[in-house]
XYZ file of C-alpha atoms in Angstrom:
271
model
C -6.960 21.837 27.034
C -5.155 19.036 25.258
C -6.663 17.693 22.076
C -7.138 13.972 21.591
C -3.972 12.129 20.694
C -3.840 10.714 17.189
C -1.749 7.549 17.092
C -1.394 5.322 14.067
C -1.572 1.511 14.383
C 1.605 -0.263 15.429
C 1.638 -2.106 12.110
C 2.588 1.154 10.420
C 5.586 1.567 12.706
C 7.098 -1.667 11.507
C 6.613 -0.793 7.859
C 10.261 0.227 7.797
C 11.456 -3.248 8.780
C 13.203 -5.148 5.960
C 10.738 -7.178 3.967
C 10.459 -8.853 0.615
C 8.420 -6.617 -1.733
C 5.381 -8.216 -3.280
C 6.038 -8.587 -7.000
C 3.692 -6.426 -9.023
C 2.718 -9.467 -11.041
C 1.391 -11.139 -7.884
C -0.076 -8.086 -6.153
C -3.638 -8.446 -7.454
C -6.004 -11.357 -6.985
C -5.028 -14.021 -9.517
C -8.712 -14.413 -10.435
C -8.590 -11.031 -12.169
C -7.621 -11.186 -15.817
C -7.593 -8.727 -18.684
C -6.960 -8.892 -22.368
C -3.375 -7.979 -23.283
C -2.907 -4.369 -24.335
C -2.439 -3.631 -27.989
C 1.286 -3.873 -28.653
C 2.778 -0.435 -29.279
C 6.414 -1.155 -28.458
C 5.997 0.709 -25.161
C 7.831 -0.840 -22.217
C 6.285 -0.322 -18.777
C 7.677 -1.640 -15.514
C 7.243 -1.017 -11.795
C 10.517 0.906 -11.492
C 9.243 3.535 -13.934
C 6.021 3.953 -11.996
C 7.793 4.119 -8.645
C 10.439 6.638 -9.673
C 8.021 9.576 -9.508
C 5.103 11.094 -7.704
C 2.441 11.495 -10.423
C 0.314 14.669 -10.278
C -2.893 14.902 -12.326
C -2.663 17.750 -14.865
C -5.597 17.041 -17.193
C -8.527 14.666 -17.551
C -10.997 14.350 -20.412
C -13.829 11.911 -21.056
C -14.421 9.842 -24.198
C -15.971 12.897 -25.853
C -12.884 14.996 -25.058
C -14.774 17.014 -22.433
C -12.945 18.043 -19.230
C -13.654 15.926 -16.150
C -13.822 18.846 -13.727
C -14.774 16.707 -10.734
C -11.191 15.392 -10.608
C -9.860 18.889 -9.836
C -11.449 19.890 -6.514
C -8.446 21.897 -5.326
C -6.223 23.978 -7.608
C -3.389 23.927 -5.082
C -3.405 20.173 -4.332
C -3.846 17.969 -7.431
C -4.707 14.292 -7.224
C -1.523 12.261 -6.861
C -0.471 8.677 -7.584
C 2.388 6.865 -5.890
C 3.579 3.326 -6.618
C 5.741 1.221 -4.286
C 6.249 -2.504 -3.681
C 3.225 -3.613 -5.688
C 0.938 -1.014 -4.081
C -0.725 2.108 -5.441
C -1.516 5.104 -3.239
C -3.940 7.865 -4.322
C -4.099 11.185 -2.462
C -5.192 14.776 -2.997
C -8.938 14.369 -2.507
C -10.608 13.988 0.862
C -9.442 10.467 1.639
C -6.399 8.403 0.773
C -6.867 5.238 -1.291
C -4.557 2.228 -1.283
C -4.594 -1.023 -3.204
C -2.487 -3.568 -5.014
C -1.646 -3.369 -8.696
C 0.014 -5.347 -11.444
C 1.195 -4.673 -14.968
C 0.238 -6.806 -17.955
C 2.316 -5.381 -20.814
C 0.851 -1.874 -21.148
C -2.195 -2.588 -18.964
C -2.386 -1.370 -15.368
C -4.687 -3.543 -13.259
C -5.710 -2.198 -9.847
C -6.981 -4.450 -7.055
C -9.814 -3.408 -4.707
C -9.064 -0.006 -3.158
C -9.291 0.611 0.578
C -9.813 4.194 1.739
C -9.696 6.242 4.896
C -13.065 7.460 6.187
C -12.843 11.205 6.650
C -15.759 13.532 5.888
C -14.898 16.612 3.824
C -16.569 19.229 1.672
C -18.679 17.818 -1.184
C -16.170 18.652 -3.951
C -13.425 16.591 -2.299
C -15.773 13.697 -1.592
C -16.929 13.745 -5.211
C -13.299 13.643 -6.396
C -12.722 10.561 -4.226
C -15.653 8.758 -5.834
C -14.673 9.802 -9.351
C -11.023 8.710 -9.155
C -11.977 5.408 -7.488
C -14.401 4.765 -10.352
C -11.695 5.485 -12.950
C -9.366 2.959 -11.300
C -11.978 0.266 -10.731
C -11.197 -1.276 -14.144
C -7.908 -1.803 -16.012
C -6.255 1.235 -17.584
C -4.023 1.371 -20.643
C -0.632 3.055 -20.267
C -0.279 5.065 -23.467
C 2.898 6.957 -22.535
C 5.392 6.994 -19.685
C 8.701 8.781 -19.206
C 10.297 10.884 -16.487
C 7.894 13.739 -17.126
C 4.532 12.217 -18.060
C 2.250 9.264 -17.434
C -0.724 8.964 -19.777
C -3.532 6.571 -18.804
C -6.721 5.703 -20.682
C -9.532 4.191 -18.616
C -12.048 1.552 -19.632
C -14.708 4.179 -20.381
C -12.396 6.135 -22.693
C -11.284 8.832 -20.238
C -7.732 10.117 -20.740
C -5.790 11.042 -17.586
C -2.488 12.888 -17.890
C -0.078 12.940 -14.930
C 3.091 15.004 -14.460
C 6.062 13.232 -12.864
C 7.990 14.659 -9.919
C 10.993 12.526 -8.853
C 10.648 10.830 -5.464
C 13.240 11.468 -2.769
C 14.729 8.025 -3.430
C 15.170 8.947 -7.088
C 16.648 12.364 -6.290
C 19.092 11.120 -3.657
C 19.989 7.899 -5.437
C 19.068 5.340 -2.798
C 16.390 4.070 -0.404
C 17.532 6.169 2.561
C 17.532 5.238 6.250
C 14.355 5.228 8.355
C 14.470 7.201 11.613
C 11.812 8.391 14.058
C 11.835 11.876 15.569
C 9.656 13.639 18.099
C 9.104 17.301 17.259
C 8.336 19.627 20.181
C 5.262 21.889 19.981
C 7.214 25.135 19.636
C 10.212 26.291 17.656
C 13.033 28.103 19.454
C 15.280 30.991 18.393
C 18.546 29.808 16.893
C 21.554 31.223 15.072
C 23.849 29.129 12.923
C 25.984 30.384 10.059
C 23.724 32.391 7.768
C 20.687 31.502 9.931
C 20.776 34.609 12.126
C 17.630 35.129 14.223
C 16.028 31.979 12.826
C 13.441 29.752 14.507
C 14.505 26.099 14.685
C 12.531 22.940 15.309
C 13.227 21.091 18.545
C 13.678 17.376 17.910
C 14.780 14.188 19.648
C 15.059 10.568 18.510
C 12.283 8.058 19.197
C 12.897 4.337 19.460
C 10.526 1.369 19.275
C 10.931 -2.175 20.500
C 10.794 -5.153 18.148
C 7.109 -5.410 19.074
C 6.464 -1.810 18.006
C 6.213 -0.392 21.547
C 7.528 3.141 21.926
C 10.402 3.341 24.411
C 10.834 6.099 27.027
C 12.656 9.174 25.741
C 16.409 8.808 26.223
C 17.490 12.301 25.164
C 16.510 15.930 25.607
C 15.257 18.030 22.722
C 17.941 19.649 20.585
C 17.728 22.324 17.915
C 17.522 21.146 14.318
C 19.281 23.601 12.002
C 17.332 22.741 8.901
C 13.910 21.751 7.630
C 12.162 18.446 7.053
C 11.012 18.118 3.450
C 7.252 17.624 3.255
C 6.612 18.638 6.878
C 4.731 21.791 7.882
C 4.955 22.465 11.592
C 1.886 23.820 13.382
C 2.779 25.758 16.568
C 1.392 24.045 19.658
C 1.354 20.586 18.059
C 3.649 17.775 19.173
C 4.383 15.208 16.476
C 6.217 11.935 16.133
C 7.454 11.550 12.583
C 8.803 8.664 10.566
C 11.486 10.125 8.336
C 13.755 9.006 5.539
C 17.333 10.223 5.965
C 19.456 10.548 2.828
C 23.121 11.453 2.354
C 23.618 14.584 0.251
C 26.337 13.994 -2.326
C 27.567 17.579 -2.711
C 26.187 19.724 0.115
C 26.803 23.487 0.055
C 29.556 24.836 2.299
C 27.062 25.941 4.956
C 24.616 23.052 4.412
C 24.093 19.650 5.963
C 25.409 16.425 4.474
C 22.073 14.780 5.362
C 18.561 15.443 4.087
C 15.382 14.497 5.959
C 12.098 13.747 4.175
C 8.744 13.133 5.883
C 7.520 9.567 5.406
C 4.647 9.372 7.930
C 3.122 11.305 10.850
C 2.897 8.567 13.499
C 1.432 10.642 16.343
C 0.010 14.145 16.520
C -1.176 15.947 19.658
C -2.271 19.563 20.100
C -0.904 20.676 23.456
C -1.496 24.420 23.049
C 0.978 27.312 23.478
């Protein structure tokens, strides 16, 4: 029996279309104002925030006690991402999105919107706790390629470890492409990949109005992996990917790298 098809709104399909990013200074309601941060000589800008994925490594309250509720899953820490005047929070039950702006060393977050999944209590509690921490301006106490240190209005200190984004690693914004991934892998052999199992993929195209066009090609074997994508046998997916040129690929490697940007559709069709 086929499972229900999950399809994301058409608006998300057009997110790759060229647009003018919203300046961080204009991303939050102009009615919101905060006192300037104490000058420490620290320079903070949107490019620094957007260069990394930020993974939560420690959190303590004003009394220096651990905030355990922010660590519901040892394997998947809470994560911040910044892009085009928007902040994205993941790692709990639901994903949170909102606008932000920087005022010197102060990070001001606009109202957060969240998905509406139901999960185990620990993940739900983490959602509530991180949303509460970001409901008021935070002070950026340190930022470099490896660490982001934020202090919240109630005195909590949140330390985040930086992992370079794909755009940072590959040195450019990449090209957006859509692929359909067939439910099952197939045996393949290519170079050192003897007796491997390859994904079956084919391109997907959308009209200017965001309407998916009929498939124009058969599935072909993909001799590689898509960074960030974990294939579940029996599940058909349509993926929005970022394709990056690889500057110095190995002799038996591809000159292109593919990174998952968004799962547009997902359907369980069985074996």
